[in-house]
Amino acid sequence: LGERAFGTLPSLRRLSLRHNNLSFITPGAFKGLPRLTELRLAHNGDLRYLHARTFAALGRLRRLDLAACRLFSVPERLLAELPALRELAAFDNLFRRVPGALRGLANLTHAHLERGRIEAVASSSLQGLQRLRSLSLQANHVRTVHASAFRDCGALEHLLLNDNLLAVLPADAFRGLHHLRTLNLGGNALERVARAWFADLGELELLYLDRNSIAFVEEGAFQNLSGLLALHLNSNRLTALSWAAFQPGFFLGRLFLFRNLWRCDCSLEWLRDWMESSGHMADLPCAAPGSVVGLDLSEVAFGRTLDGHCVDPEELNLTASSPGPSTELVVTTISKFSTLLYKLLAPRTSVEEVANTTEVLANTSLSSSLPSHGVGCLGCKTTILLSSCFLLSVAQHMVFGLHMDRP
């Protein structure tokens, strides 16, 4: 765009140049547009550089859209001549830090800087933004938020820091944000929730801490959030959550706790009771103890001692719950097979000897039907011997296996 690219259009209020092939804008290109309030330059992928005086003479501009222009940086004085600017959309760019051009924009209320490469929010990044109400830094590469980074943003109502790389936060990161209503810290690498973080956030309504690695919540961490409507703690590494994290006075509309590794013992009885009394379903499946694995917390029945104290559900030892055969059973089984083998291998009694017993008729009849001499009898005995040895061996192996399976 050359100088005075649009001539003189004193009544023009909105101008859109989105999805073009702009690569350079000459300083003064927008002269002659004194009443322009909205300028859209988004999706000009070749527009990688802007001169410090690109927007000179646009004193009434309220909305500026620079999204998806693949900007690496902008001059510090780029927005200095835009005193009326209220909303800046600069998402989907390649900034590695919060543009210094934002400093001192006393009337800016909305800043959209998401989906970039911003790595840190410095203590001076947002200086002088007293009227800023909404700031989106989601889906960047933010690893560090400096102490008091938001100290000049007392009017901030919505702060989105989700889907970054935050592992720690300074204790006073959100100090002074008394009007904040939405804070999104989801999708980071936080491992704990500190009590000091939310001390000044008495007006907070929505708090997102989901999709982190949180395993511990400090006592009293949520105690000042009396107006909280929804707390998202799902998809973390929590096994327990103390009532002390919410005391002294706490009112909560919705609590999201699914996709954690909850240990449903007496420390969570308060949560089960709260779920029942409030009528909210928290979708809280138990991962331990063993006797309640797979149950929802709302289905867990806690026992009581005689003096009324809660009793934790038992751990289950699945190996011990299926006892193997006793030693006596093993010995008895082997003994029975040995007796059977002895009877099969014992020498056959003659007809005369059998006749002297009380079972003369039965045994004589049996003996007379069998040959008493010759090869046929020897082969029979050999077959019986081999078969019996094989049966005894199999039986011993089976019993031994059962015995070894015992805990």
Short mmCIF file of C-alpha atoms in Angstrom, two decimals, residues 2-395:
data_model
loop_
_atom_site.label_atom_id
_atom_site.label_comp_id
_atom_site.label_asym_id
_atom_site.label_seq_id
_atom_site.Cartn_x
_atom_site.Cartn_y
_atom_site.Cartn_z
CA GLY A 2 1.38 3.37 -1.02
CA GLU A 3 0.93 6.69 0.74
CA ARG A 4 -2.70 7.84 0.84
CA ALA A 5 -3.70 4.57 -0.81
CA PHE A 6 -7.40 5.36 -0.31
CA GLY A 7 -7.36 9.05 -1.03
CA THR A 8 -9.66 11.04 1.19
CA LEU A 9 -12.66 9.23 2.63
CA PRO A 10 -13.74 11.31 5.63
CA SER A 11 -16.81 9.18 6.42
CA LEU A 12 -15.20 5.71 6.22
CA ARG A 13 -15.41 3.90 9.56
CA ARG A 14 -14.52 0.28 8.76
CA LEU A 15 -11.89 -1.06 6.39
CA SER A 16 -11.07 -4.72 5.80
CA LEU A 17 -8.03 -5.89 3.84
CA ARG A 18 -8.09 -9.44 5.17
CA HIS A 19 -6.85 -12.41 3.12
CA ASN A 20 -4.81 -10.39 0.65
CA ASN A 21 -1.17 -10.53 -0.42
CA LEU A 22 0.07 -7.40 1.30
CA SER A 23 3.82 -7.43 1.94
CA PHE A 24 4.46 -3.79 2.88
CA ILE A 25 2.44 -0.79 4.02
CA THR A 26 3.96 2.60 3.38
CA PRO A 27 3.84 5.00 6.36
CA GLY A 28 0.90 7.33 5.78
CA ALA A 29 -1.03 4.81 3.68
CA PHE A 30 -4.14 5.47 5.78
CA LYS A 31 -3.99 9.25 5.71
CA GLY A 32 -7.26 10.66 4.54
CA LEU A 33 -9.31 8.30 6.75
CA PRO A 34 -9.80 10.50 9.82
CA ARG A 35 -12.90 8.69 11.14
CA LEU A 36 -11.73 5.11 10.69
CA THR A 37 -12.60 3.10 13.82
CA GLU A 38 -11.94 -0.48 12.65
CA LEU A 39 -9.06 -1.80 10.51
CA ARG A 40 -8.70 -5.47 9.60
CA LEU A 41 -5.40 -6.68 8.14
CA ALA A 42 -5.57 -10.31 9.21
CA HIS A 43 -4.31 -13.22 7.11
CA ASN A 44 -1.75 -11.32 5.08
CA GLY A 45 0.96 -13.92 5.49
CA ASP A 46 3.66 -11.91 3.71
CA LEU A 47 3.20 -8.86 5.91
CA ARG A 48 6.12 -9.62 8.24
CA TYR A 49 7.20 -6.08 9.01
CA LEU A 50 5.38 -2.91 10.02
CA HIS A 51 6.91 0.56 10.13
CA ALA A 52 6.58 2.51 13.37
CA ARG A 53 4.36 5.11 11.62
CA THR A 54 2.19 2.65 9.70
CA PHE A 55 -0.96 3.75 11.55
CA ALA A 56 -0.22 7.45 11.84
CA ALA A 57 -3.26 9.72 11.52
CA LEU A 58 -5.68 7.03 12.77
CA GLY A 59 -6.43 8.80 16.03
CA ARG A 60 -9.97 7.38 16.28
CA LEU A 61 -9.12 3.74 15.59
CA ARG A 62 -10.73 1.47 18.19
CA ARG A 63 -10.18 -2.03 16.72
CA LEU A 64 -7.06 -3.31 14.97
CA ASP A 65 -6.79 -6.86 13.59
CA LEU A 66 -3.27 -8.12 12.78
CA ALA A 67 -3.97 -11.83 13.22
CA ALA A 68 -2.13 -14.45 11.18
CA CYS A 69 0.31 -12.07 9.50
CA ARG A 70 3.39 -14.07 10.58
CA LEU A 71 4.84 -11.06 12.37
CA PHE A 72 8.04 -11.76 14.34
CA SER A 73 7.99 -8.39 16.10
CA VAL A 74 6.52 -4.91 15.88
CA PRO A 75 8.13 -1.54 16.66
CA GLU A 76 7.70 -0.26 20.21
CA ARG A 77 6.07 2.92 18.89
CA LEU A 78 3.71 1.16 16.45
CA LEU A 79 0.57 1.85 18.50
CA ALA A 80 1.69 5.04 20.18
CA GLU A 81 -0.47 7.21 17.90
CA LEU A 82 -3.62 5.18 18.57
CA PRO A 83 -4.92 6.67 21.84
CA ALA A 84 -8.48 5.41 21.25
CA LEU A 85 -7.49 1.78 20.62
CA ARG A 86 -9.74 -0.59 22.59
CA GLU A 87 -9.19 -4.00 21.00
CA LEU A 88 -6.07 -5.57 19.49
CA ALA A 89 -6.15 -8.96 17.76
CA ALA A 90 -2.61 -10.19 17.09
CA PHE A 91 -3.00 -13.96 17.48
CA ASP A 92 -1.44 -16.57 15.18
CA ASN A 93 1.79 -14.60 14.82
CA LEU A 94 5.40 -15.46 15.65
CA PHE A 95 6.06 -13.16 18.64
CA ARG A 96 8.48 -14.61 21.20
CA ARG A 97 7.57 -11.99 23.80
CA VAL A 98 4.62 -9.78 24.55
CA PRO A 99 5.00 -6.85 22.13
CA GLY A 100 6.34 -3.78 23.86
CA ALA A 101 4.00 -1.73 21.69
CA LEU A 102 1.20 -2.57 24.15
CA ARG A 103 2.76 -0.62 27.00
CA GLY A 104 0.98 2.54 27.93
CA LEU A 105 -2.20 1.91 25.92
CA ALA A 106 -4.37 3.35 28.65
CA ASN A 107 -7.67 2.67 26.84
CA LEU A 108 -6.96 -0.89 25.64
CA THR A 109 -9.59 -3.31 26.98
CA HIS A 110 -9.02 -6.52 24.96
CA ALA A 111 -5.73 -8.07 23.81
CA HIS A 112 -5.70 -11.34 21.86
CA LEU A 113 -2.18 -12.79 21.67
CA GLU A 114 -2.97 -16.51 21.57
CA ARG A 115 -1.40 -19.22 19.40
CA GLY A 116 2.03 -17.65 19.09
CA ARG A 117 5.51 -18.37 20.41
CA ILE A 118 5.57 -16.11 23.45
CA GLU A 119 7.90 -17.60 26.08
CA ALA A 120 7.49 -15.26 29.06
CA VAL A 121 5.35 -12.54 30.57
CA ALA A 122 7.83 -10.05 31.99
CA SER A 123 7.14 -7.68 34.86
CA SER A 124 7.01 -4.76 32.39
CA SER A 125 5.15 -6.49 29.53
CA LEU A 126 1.74 -5.11 30.48
CA GLN A 127 2.77 -1.82 31.99
CA GLY A 128 0.18 0.93 31.98
CA LEU A 129 -2.79 -1.18 30.88
CA GLN A 130 -5.13 0.05 33.59
CA ARG A 131 -8.32 -0.61 31.60
CA LEU A 132 -7.44 -4.02 30.19
CA ARG A 133 -10.34 -6.39 30.87
CA SER A 134 -9.48 -9.44 28.76
CA LEU A 135 -6.06 -10.91 27.97
CA SER A 136 -5.57 -14.11 26.00
CA LEU A 137 -2.12 -15.72 26.00
CA GLN A 138 -3.31 -19.28 25.50
CA ALA A 139 -1.50 -21.80 23.30
CA ASN A 140 1.88 -20.08 23.38
CA HIS A 141 5.20 -21.34 24.80
CA VAL A 142 5.00 -19.44 28.10
CA ARG A 143 7.31 -20.97 30.70
CA THR A 144 7.65 -17.99 33.01
CA VAL A 145 5.32 -15.42 34.50
CA HIS A 146 7.35 -12.88 36.42
CA ALA A 147 6.29 -11.63 39.83
CA SER A 148 3.81 -8.76 39.60
CA ALA A 149 3.52 -9.14 35.82
CA PHE A 150 -0.14 -8.09 36.06
CA ARG A 151 0.27 -5.36 38.67
CA ASP A 152 -1.06 -2.61 36.37
CA CYS A 153 -4.01 -4.70 35.18
CA GLY A 154 -6.36 -4.12 38.09
CA ALA A 155 -9.42 -4.06 35.82
CA LEU A 156 -8.67 -7.49 34.31
CA GLU A 157 -11.70 -9.81 34.25
CA HIS A 158 -10.58 -12.66 31.98
CA LEU A 159 -7.05 -14.08 31.89
CA LEU A 160 -6.30 -17.07 29.66
CA LEU A 161 -2.92 -18.76 30.20
CA ASN A 162 -4.00 -22.26 29.26
CA ASP A 163 -2.04 -24.64 27.02
CA ASN A 164 1.39 -23.27 27.78
CA LEU A 165 4.48 -24.73 29.52
CA LEU A 166 4.05 -23.32 33.03
CA ALA A 167 5.49 -25.58 35.74
CA VAL A 168 5.66 -22.99 38.54
CA LEU A 169 4.08 -19.65 39.34
CA PRO A 170 5.31 -16.93 41.71
CA ALA A 171 3.27 -16.56 44.88
CA ASP A 172 2.09 -13.07 43.91
CA ALA A 173 1.51 -13.80 40.22
CA PHE A 174 -2.13 -12.62 40.38
CA ARG A 175 -1.86 -10.08 43.16
CA GLY A 176 -4.18 -7.13 42.78
CA LEU A 177 -6.54 -8.76 40.27
CA HIS A 178 -9.58 -8.11 42.45
CA HIS A 179 -12.01 -8.06 39.51
CA LEU A 180 -10.85 -11.26 37.82
CA ARG A 181 -13.78 -13.56 36.97
CA THR A 182 -12.13 -16.16 34.71
CA LEU A 183 -8.67 -17.66 35.16
CA ASN A 184 -7.61 -20.47 32.85
CA LEU A 185 -4.39 -22.31 33.77
CA GLY A 186 -5.37 -25.60 32.15
CA GLY A 187 -3.05 -27.60 29.94
CA ASN A 188 0.21 -26.62 31.64
CA ALA A 189 2.76 -28.56 33.72
CA LEU A 190 1.79 -27.42 37.23
CA GLU A 191 2.40 -30.02 39.96
CA ARG A 192 0.85 -28.23 42.94
CA VAL A 193 -1.67 -25.53 43.78
CA ALA A 194 -0.36 -22.88 46.16
CA ARG A 195 -2.52 -21.09 48.68
CA ALA A 196 -1.07 -17.68 47.80
CA TRP A 197 -2.04 -17.73 44.14
CA PHE A 198 -5.73 -16.94 44.58
CA ALA A 199 -5.61 -14.81 47.73
CA ASP A 200 -6.83 -11.65 45.94
CA LEU A 201 -9.32 -13.31 43.60
CA GLY A 202 -12.50 -12.94 45.62
CA GLU A 203 -14.60 -12.28 42.49
CA LEU A 204 -13.39 -15.35 40.60
CA GLU A 205 -16.20 -17.41 39.05
CA LEU A 206 -14.41 -19.87 36.74
CA LEU A 207 -11.09 -21.51 37.60
CA TYR A 208 -9.48 -23.98 35.22
CA LEU A 209 -6.63 -26.15 36.53
CA ASP A 210 -7.37 -29.15 34.33
CA ARG A 211 -4.82 -31.11 32.25
CA ASN A 212 -1.85 -30.39 34.48
CA SER A 213 0.24 -32.74 36.64
CA ILE A 214 -1.22 -31.55 39.95
CA ALA A 215 -0.73 -34.04 42.76
CA PHE A 216 -1.12 -31.71 45.76
CA VAL A 217 -3.41 -28.82 46.72
CA GLU A 218 -2.28 -26.70 49.64
CA GLU A 219 -4.56 -26.25 52.62
CA GLY A 220 -6.72 -23.17 52.14
CA ALA A 221 -5.85 -22.84 48.44
CA PHE A 222 -9.47 -22.05 47.51
CA GLN A 223 -10.63 -20.51 50.76
CA ASN A 224 -11.17 -17.00 49.39
CA LEU A 225 -13.08 -18.12 46.30
CA SER A 226 -16.54 -17.80 47.80
CA GLY A 227 -18.12 -16.84 44.47
CA LEU A 228 -16.66 -19.70 42.46
CA LEU A 229 -19.19 -21.27 40.10
CA ALA A 230 -16.97 -23.96 38.58
CA LEU A 231 -13.63 -25.49 39.49
CA HIS A 232 -11.90 -27.73 36.95
CA LEU A 233 -9.37 -30.13 38.48
CA ASN A 234 -9.92 -32.98 36.06
CA SER A 235 -7.11 -34.80 34.24
CA ASN A 236 -4.43 -34.41 36.90
CA ARG A 237 -2.59 -36.76 39.29
CA LEU A 238 -4.67 -36.19 42.39
CA THR A 239 -5.22 -39.08 44.79
CA ALA A 240 -6.70 -37.01 47.63
CA LEU A 241 -8.36 -33.63 48.14
CA SER A 242 -8.71 -32.22 51.62
CA TRP A 243 -11.73 -30.27 52.80
CA ALA A 244 -9.18 -27.91 54.33
CA ALA A 245 -8.34 -26.70 50.81
CA PHE A 246 -11.77 -25.02 50.69
CA GLN A 247 -12.28 -23.83 54.26
CA PRO A 248 -13.47 -21.74 56.02
CA GLY A 249 -16.52 -20.71 53.97
CA PHE A 250 -17.00 -22.14 50.54
CA PHE A 251 -19.75 -22.26 47.98
CA LEU A 252 -19.24 -24.14 44.74
CA GLY A 253 -21.56 -24.65 41.82
CA ARG A 254 -19.71 -27.33 39.84
CA LEU A 255 -16.64 -29.42 40.61
CA PHE A 256 -14.88 -31.40 37.87
CA LEU A 257 -12.63 -34.16 39.21
CA PHE A 258 -12.67 -36.96 36.64
CA ARG A 259 -9.50 -38.55 35.21
CA ASN A 260 -7.52 -38.57 38.44
CA LEU A 261 -6.18 -41.46 40.53
CA TRP A 262 -8.50 -41.07 43.50
CA ARG A 263 -7.92 -43.08 46.66
CA CYS A 264 -11.44 -43.40 48.03
CA ASP A 265 -10.71 -43.64 51.74
CA CYS A 266 -12.06 -41.65 54.68
CA SER A 267 -10.22 -38.50 53.58
CA LEU A 268 -12.77 -38.20 50.75
CA GLU A 269 -15.87 -38.91 52.83
CA TRP A 270 -16.56 -35.18 53.03
CA LEU A 271 -16.55 -34.99 49.23
CA ARG A 272 -19.00 -37.87 48.90
CA ASP A 273 -21.31 -36.20 51.44
CA TRP A 274 -21.04 -32.88 49.60
CA MET A 275 -21.91 -34.57 46.31
CA GLU A 276 -24.99 -36.13 47.88
CA SER A 277 -26.18 -32.98 49.62
CA SER A 278 -25.60 -30.66 46.66
CA GLY A 279 -27.03 -33.02 44.07
CA HIS A 280 -23.95 -32.66 41.86
CA MET A 281 -22.46 -35.68 40.14
CA ALA A 282 -18.69 -35.29 40.23
CA ASP A 283 -17.87 -38.39 38.15
CA LEU A 284 -15.16 -39.58 40.50
CA PRO A 285 -14.08 -43.19 39.83
CA CYS A 286 -11.93 -44.83 42.51
CA ALA A 287 -8.43 -46.16 41.75
CA ALA A 288 -7.84 -47.45 45.31
CA PRO A 289 -8.24 -49.20 47.78
CA GLY A 290 -8.64 -52.53 46.05
CA SER A 291 -12.12 -53.27 47.38
CA VAL A 292 -13.63 -50.19 45.69
CA VAL A 293 -11.62 -49.97 42.47
CA GLY A 294 -13.93 -49.01 39.60
CA LEU A 295 -16.71 -47.72 41.83
CA ASP A 296 -17.69 -44.08 41.80
CA LEU A 297 -17.08 -42.28 45.10
CA SER A 298 -20.83 -41.81 45.45
CA GLU A 299 -21.19 -45.62 45.61
CA VAL A 300 -18.61 -46.18 48.36
CA ALA A 301 -20.02 -47.11 51.79
CA PHE A 302 -17.67 -46.20 54.63
CA GLY A 303 -17.71 -48.31 57.78
CA ARG A 304 -17.86 -46.99 61.35
CA THR A 305 -16.15 -47.95 64.56
CA LEU A 306 -18.12 -48.21 67.79
CA ASP A 307 -17.18 -44.64 68.66
CA GLY A 308 -18.31 -43.35 65.26
CA HIS A 309 -15.00 -42.94 63.46
CA CYS A 310 -14.81 -43.63 59.73
CA VAL A 311 -13.20 -46.90 58.63
CA ASP A 312 -11.30 -47.03 55.33
CA PRO A 313 -12.33 -49.63 52.73
CA GLU A 314 -10.03 -52.64 52.74
CA GLU A 315 -7.19 -53.33 50.37
CA LEU A 316 -7.73 -56.56 48.47
CA ASN A 317 -4.94 -59.11 48.08
CA LEU A 318 -6.15 -61.03 45.06
CA THR A 319 -3.51 -63.76 45.50
CA ALA A 320 -4.49 -64.40 49.11
CA SER A 321 -8.16 -64.44 48.25
CA SER A 322 -7.73 -67.67 46.23
CA PRO A 323 -5.94 -70.06 48.62
CA GLY A 324 -4.34 -73.20 47.19
CA PRO A 325 -4.73 -76.75 48.55
CA SER A 326 -3.58 -77.36 52.09
CA THR A 327 -0.55 -79.48 52.94
CA GLU A 328 -2.85 -82.18 54.29
CA LEU A 329 -4.74 -82.34 50.99
CA VAL A 330 -1.50 -82.69 49.02
CA VAL A 331 -0.24 -85.55 51.25
CA THR A 332 -3.62 -87.34 51.18
CA THR A 333 -3.85 -87.15 47.39
CA ILE A 334 -0.35 -88.58 46.88
CA SER A 335 -1.07 -91.33 49.44
CA LYS A 336 -4.23 -92.42 47.59
CA PHE A 337 -2.39 -92.71 44.29
CA SER A 338 0.43 -94.67 45.94
CA THR A 339 -2.08 -97.14 47.44
CA LEU A 340 -3.73 -97.60 44.07
CA LEU A 341 -0.38 -98.31 42.44
CA TYR A 342 0.53 -100.85 45.16
CA LYS A 343 -2.71 -102.76 44.59
CA LEU A 344 -2.15 -102.86 40.85
CA LEU A 345 1.41 -104.18 41.16
CA ALA A 346 0.85 -106.67 44.03
CA PRO A 347 1.37 -110.45 43.14
CA ARG A 348 -1.86 -112.22 42.16
CA THR A 349 -3.16 -114.64 44.87
CA SER A 350 -3.65 -118.32 43.91
CA VAL A 351 -7.05 -119.98 43.89
CA GLU A 352 -6.14 -122.09 46.88
CA GLU A 353 -5.11 -119.13 49.00
CA VAL A 354 -8.21 -117.24 48.06
CA ALA A 355 -10.40 -120.19 49.02
CA ASN A 356 -9.31 -119.81 52.64
CA THR A 357 -10.74 -116.29 52.82
CA THR A 358 -14.30 -115.22 53.45
CA GLU A 359 -14.62 -114.13 49.80
CA VAL A 360 -14.06 -117.63 48.36
CA LEU A 361 -16.80 -117.62 45.73
CA ALA A 362 -16.14 -114.15 44.39
CA ASN A 363 -12.36 -114.44 44.25
CA THR A 364 -12.36 -118.02 42.88
CA SER A 365 -14.68 -117.00 40.09
CA LEU A 366 -12.47 -114.02 39.25
CA SER A 367 -9.23 -116.04 39.33
CA SER A 368 -10.57 -118.81 37.14
CA SER A 369 -11.39 -116.34 34.41
CA LEU A 370 -7.79 -115.09 34.16
CA PRO A 371 -4.73 -116.91 32.85
CA SER A 372 -2.16 -117.69 35.56
CA HIS A 373 0.89 -118.47 33.46
CA GLY A 374 2.64 -117.58 30.20
CA VAL A 375 3.62 -114.52 28.15
CA GLY A 376 0.11 -113.06 28.05
CA CYS A 377 0.09 -112.53 31.80
CA LEU A 378 3.57 -110.96 31.81
CA GLY A 379 2.58 -108.46 29.09
CA CYS A 380 -0.52 -107.55 31.05
CA LYS A 381 1.48 -106.85 34.18
CA THR A 382 4.02 -104.76 32.24
CA THR A 383 1.23 -102.67 30.70
CA ILE A 384 -0.37 -102.12 34.08
CA LEU A 385 3.01 -101.11 35.55
CA LEU A 386 3.74 -98.49 32.86
CA SER A 387 0.22 -97.07 32.94
CA SER A 388 0.23 -96.83 36.72
CA CYS A 389 3.61 -95.09 36.82
CA PHE A 390 2.38 -92.61 34.23
CA LEU A 391 -0.81 -91.89 36.21
CA LEU A 392 1.13 -91.41 39.43
CA SER A 393 3.57 -89.04 37.74
CA VAL A 394 0.73 -86.94 36.30
CA ALA A 395 -1.05 -86.83 39.64
#
